[in-house]
Amino acid sequence: MRIAFLGPPGAGKGTQAKLLASELRVPHLSTGDMLRAAVKERTPLGLQAESTMKAGKLVPDALVLDLLRQRLQQPDAAKGALLDGFPRNVAQAEALTTFLPLDRVIYFEIPVGELLPRLTERRSCPACGTIYNLRSHPPAKAGRCDRDGTELVHRPDDREEAVRTRLEVYNRETAPLLEYFRSKGLLSTVRATGSVEEVQAAVRAALGRRS
Ligand code: AMP
């Protein structure tokens, strides 16, 4: 199955993508995670992308497309993939049709007012990727991942100024994809408010899977 998750930053796509990808046994491909790994490893791509990401803007299409195309050549993607954070604009969506035509796009619908606190209070584990929220889903031990004890980080682009830019970029570049996928009959909308379990049930229902 080839699925993409679409929605504003902070809608919970990453958390749900991890759950669904393991259920479907397809890789969870987050272009944001892939780019952050490249930044951490100081690869040429990472060095090129770092300042753009920190500012909350989009990395050039050609770079992200190369990264994704290469990743999709690995054997674990033979049976499909769950894309999280890609495509981010119509040009990326058009390019994707040439190498990974999607079966379904799940749109995470959420009131704009919920996003800023979700992001500024978000903390993540750099080792396993688990995502926490200081208020709604805090770790058992402050500042440490429940799974592996790694010190949690506040992503530089989850600080307020970058978050505002990311939301603007989303509205301008990514939101037009809703109509794009709707017109192709690929779009399913889920309410992204509520508990992780509630949203997970909505995603499964959208894909015709029983809870
Ligand atoms: P995310 O983790 O999906 O919020 O992505 C973090 C950052 O990585 C974004 O703000 C962009 O700078 C960059 N990024 C991730 N995915 C893409 C993409 N498909 N196209 C361009 N930039 C991206």
XYZ file of C-alpha atoms and ligand atoms in Angstrom:
234
model
C 0.000 0.000 0.000
C 1.207 3.476 -0.840
C -0.200 6.048 1.529
C 0.622 9.681 2.304
C -0.311 11.608 5.437
C -1.216 15.226 4.815
C -1.858 17.947 7.360
C -0.302 20.913 9.118
C 2.748 20.558 11.353
C 1.636 19.452 14.809
C -1.435 17.536 13.620
C -0.014 14.228 14.886
C 1.001 12.699 11.550
C 4.325 11.360 12.864
C 2.798 9.593 15.861
C 0.076 7.990 13.741
C 2.474 7.127 10.928
C 4.642 5.063 13.289
C 1.591 3.103 14.458
C 0.114 2.493 11.021
C 3.415 1.652 9.314
C 4.147 -1.062 11.834
C 0.637 -2.462 11.426
C 0.858 -2.471 7.619
C 4.502 -3.633 7.666
C 5.633 -0.905 5.317
C 8.381 1.623 6.076
C 7.429 4.962 7.607
C 9.194 7.483 5.400
C 9.310 10.909 6.989
C 11.246 13.307 4.783
C 11.651 15.546 7.858
C 13.294 12.685 9.808
C 15.484 11.823 6.814
C 16.605 15.441 6.491
C 17.253 15.749 10.245
C 19.417 12.595 10.041
C 21.368 14.163 7.159
C 21.885 17.334 9.223
C 23.072 15.308 12.210
C 25.498 13.306 10.075
C 26.795 16.511 8.437
C 26.321 15.095 4.920
C 26.522 17.557 1.978
C 22.717 17.442 1.742
C 22.365 18.049 5.476
C 24.687 21.038 5.336
C 22.675 22.458 2.439
C 19.322 21.941 4.152
C 20.132 22.935 7.728
C 19.474 26.683 7.735
C 16.321 26.354 5.612
C 14.917 23.798 8.025
C 15.796 25.838 11.087
C 13.868 28.766 9.614
C 10.835 26.547 8.976
C 10.969 26.867 5.185
C 10.846 24.129 2.560
C 14.041 22.510 1.307
C 14.290 22.614 -2.532
C 12.138 19.988 -4.250
C 15.027 18.410 -6.169
C 16.937 17.601 -2.960
C 13.965 16.017 -1.211
C 12.927 14.109 -4.325
C 16.410 12.606 -4.688
C 16.434 11.597 -1.051
C 13.033 9.914 -1.274
C 13.719 8.188 -4.600
C 16.902 6.680 -3.203
C 15.194 5.516 -0.034
C 12.392 3.862 -2.004
C 14.933 1.671 -3.780
C 15.650 -0.211 -0.572
C 14.019 -3.658 -0.430
C 11.761 -2.853 2.538
C 9.823 -0.419 0.329
C 9.006 -3.033 -2.320
C 5.509 -3.581 -0.910
C 4.739 0.098 -0.427
C 5.428 2.921 1.981
C 3.788 5.392 4.285
C 4.887 8.910 3.402
C 4.828 11.484 6.196
C 5.641 15.077 5.276
C 5.796 14.396 1.547
C 4.502 15.739 -0.815
C 4.576 19.301 0.509
C 3.502 21.084 -2.693
C 1.888 20.345 -6.048
C 5.234 20.013 -7.873
C 6.305 17.254 -5.453
C 2.925 15.528 -5.832
C 3.248 15.576 -9.632
C 6.782 14.191 -9.461
C 5.638 11.433 -7.107
C 3.144 10.092 -9.659
C 6.105 9.073 -11.833
C 7.732 6.808 -9.233
C 5.206 6.062 -6.438
C 1.568 6.574 -7.440
C -0.422 6.827 -4.213
C -3.363 4.592 -3.288
C -4.709 6.911 -0.595
C -4.022 10.226 1.119
C -5.149 10.773 4.703
C -5.737 14.383 5.680
C -5.387 15.232 9.387
C -7.919 17.975 10.040
C -7.323 20.105 13.128
C -8.290 23.635 14.268
C -5.413 26.069 13.666
C -5.522 27.290 17.291
C -4.400 23.871 18.554
C -1.216 23.741 16.530
C 1.026 26.344 18.142
C 0.860 24.868 21.680
C 1.193 21.339 20.310
C 4.436 22.270 18.593
C 6.021 24.567 21.135
C 5.322 21.977 23.887
C 6.489 19.049 21.751
C 9.616 17.143 22.754
C 11.036 14.187 20.869
C 13.513 11.409 21.416
C 16.454 11.752 19.017
C 17.200 8.023 19.370
C 13.843 6.298 18.753
C 11.689 9.172 17.476
C 8.976 8.886 20.153
C 7.057 12.145 20.424
C 5.889 13.667 23.714
C 3.950 16.755 24.727
C 4.828 18.482 27.985
C 1.166 18.914 28.869
C -0.906 16.238 27.181
C 1.613 13.373 26.933
C 4.605 14.023 29.212
C 7.358 11.424 29.712
C 7.277 9.525 33.038
C 10.645 11.005 34.012
C 11.044 14.685 33.078
C 13.227 15.228 30.019
C 13.878 11.512 29.376
C 12.415 9.076 26.848
C 10.214 6.391 28.446
C 11.535 3.775 26.038
C 15.282 4.244 26.122
C 16.038 6.996 28.658
C 17.608 9.268 26.001
C 17.469 13.001 26.755
C 14.514 14.527 24.901
C 15.042 17.438 22.519
C 13.037 20.476 21.497
C 13.428 20.693 17.714
C 14.867 24.087 16.702
C 11.998 24.498 14.231
C 9.427 23.866 17.003
C 10.278 27.252 18.552
C 7.590 29.843 18.151
C 9.032 31.959 15.352
C 9.862 28.988 13.116
C 6.465 27.446 13.890
C 4.725 30.566 12.591
C 6.750 30.349 9.365
C 5.965 26.628 9.022
C 2.254 27.310 9.366
C 2.415 30.059 6.726
C 4.355 27.777 4.389
C 1.805 25.019 4.997
C -1.126 27.294 4.120
C 0.530 28.625 1.008
C 2.289 25.546 -0.405
C 0.779 22.418 1.098
C -2.911 23.192 1.714
C -3.611 23.362 -2.074
C -2.841 19.625 -2.126
C -6.179 18.987 -0.419
C -8.055 19.988 -3.560
C -5.434 18.300 -5.743
C -5.936 14.887 -4.080
C -9.674 15.354 -3.572
C -10.143 15.906 -7.300
C -8.309 12.621 -7.941
C -10.594 10.773 -5.525
C -7.678 9.876 -3.229
C -8.422 11.993 -0.156
C -9.873 10.771 3.160
C -10.248 13.216 6.040
C -9.817 12.276 9.699
C -10.403 14.479 12.746
C -6.988 14.844 14.315
C -8.216 16.104 17.683
C -8.704 13.599 20.494
C -6.497 10.924 21.976
C -3.864 8.985 20.043
C -6.172 5.939 20.201
C -9.174 7.866 18.859
C -7.225 9.290 15.941
C -5.711 5.867 15.266
C -9.214 4.375 15.071
C -10.271 7.136 12.645
C -7.248 6.466 10.421
C -7.979 2.722 10.386
C -11.615 3.395 9.547
C -10.594 5.721 6.702
C -8.555 2.874 5.255
C -11.400 0.410 5.673
C -9.612 -1.486 8.455
C -11.470 -2.708 11.506
C -10.458 -1.476 14.967
P 8.699 17.855 9.255
O 9.402 16.988 10.241
O 7.883 17.092 8.252
O 7.925 18.961 9.933
O 9.838 18.577 8.386
C 10.793 19.401 8.996
C 11.416 20.306 7.952
O 12.088 19.528 6.953
C 10.424 21.165 7.169
O 10.070 22.364 7.829
C 11.231 21.437 5.890
O 12.244 22.401 6.121
C 11.917 20.098 5.664
N 11.086 19.185 4.860
C 10.510 18.026 5.258
N 9.838 17.447 4.264
C 9.973 18.266 3.193
C 9.495 18.227 1.858
N 8.712 17.224 1.416
N 9.837 19.256 1.028
C 10.608 20.272 1.445
N 11.078 20.383 2.703
C 10.778 19.387 3.576
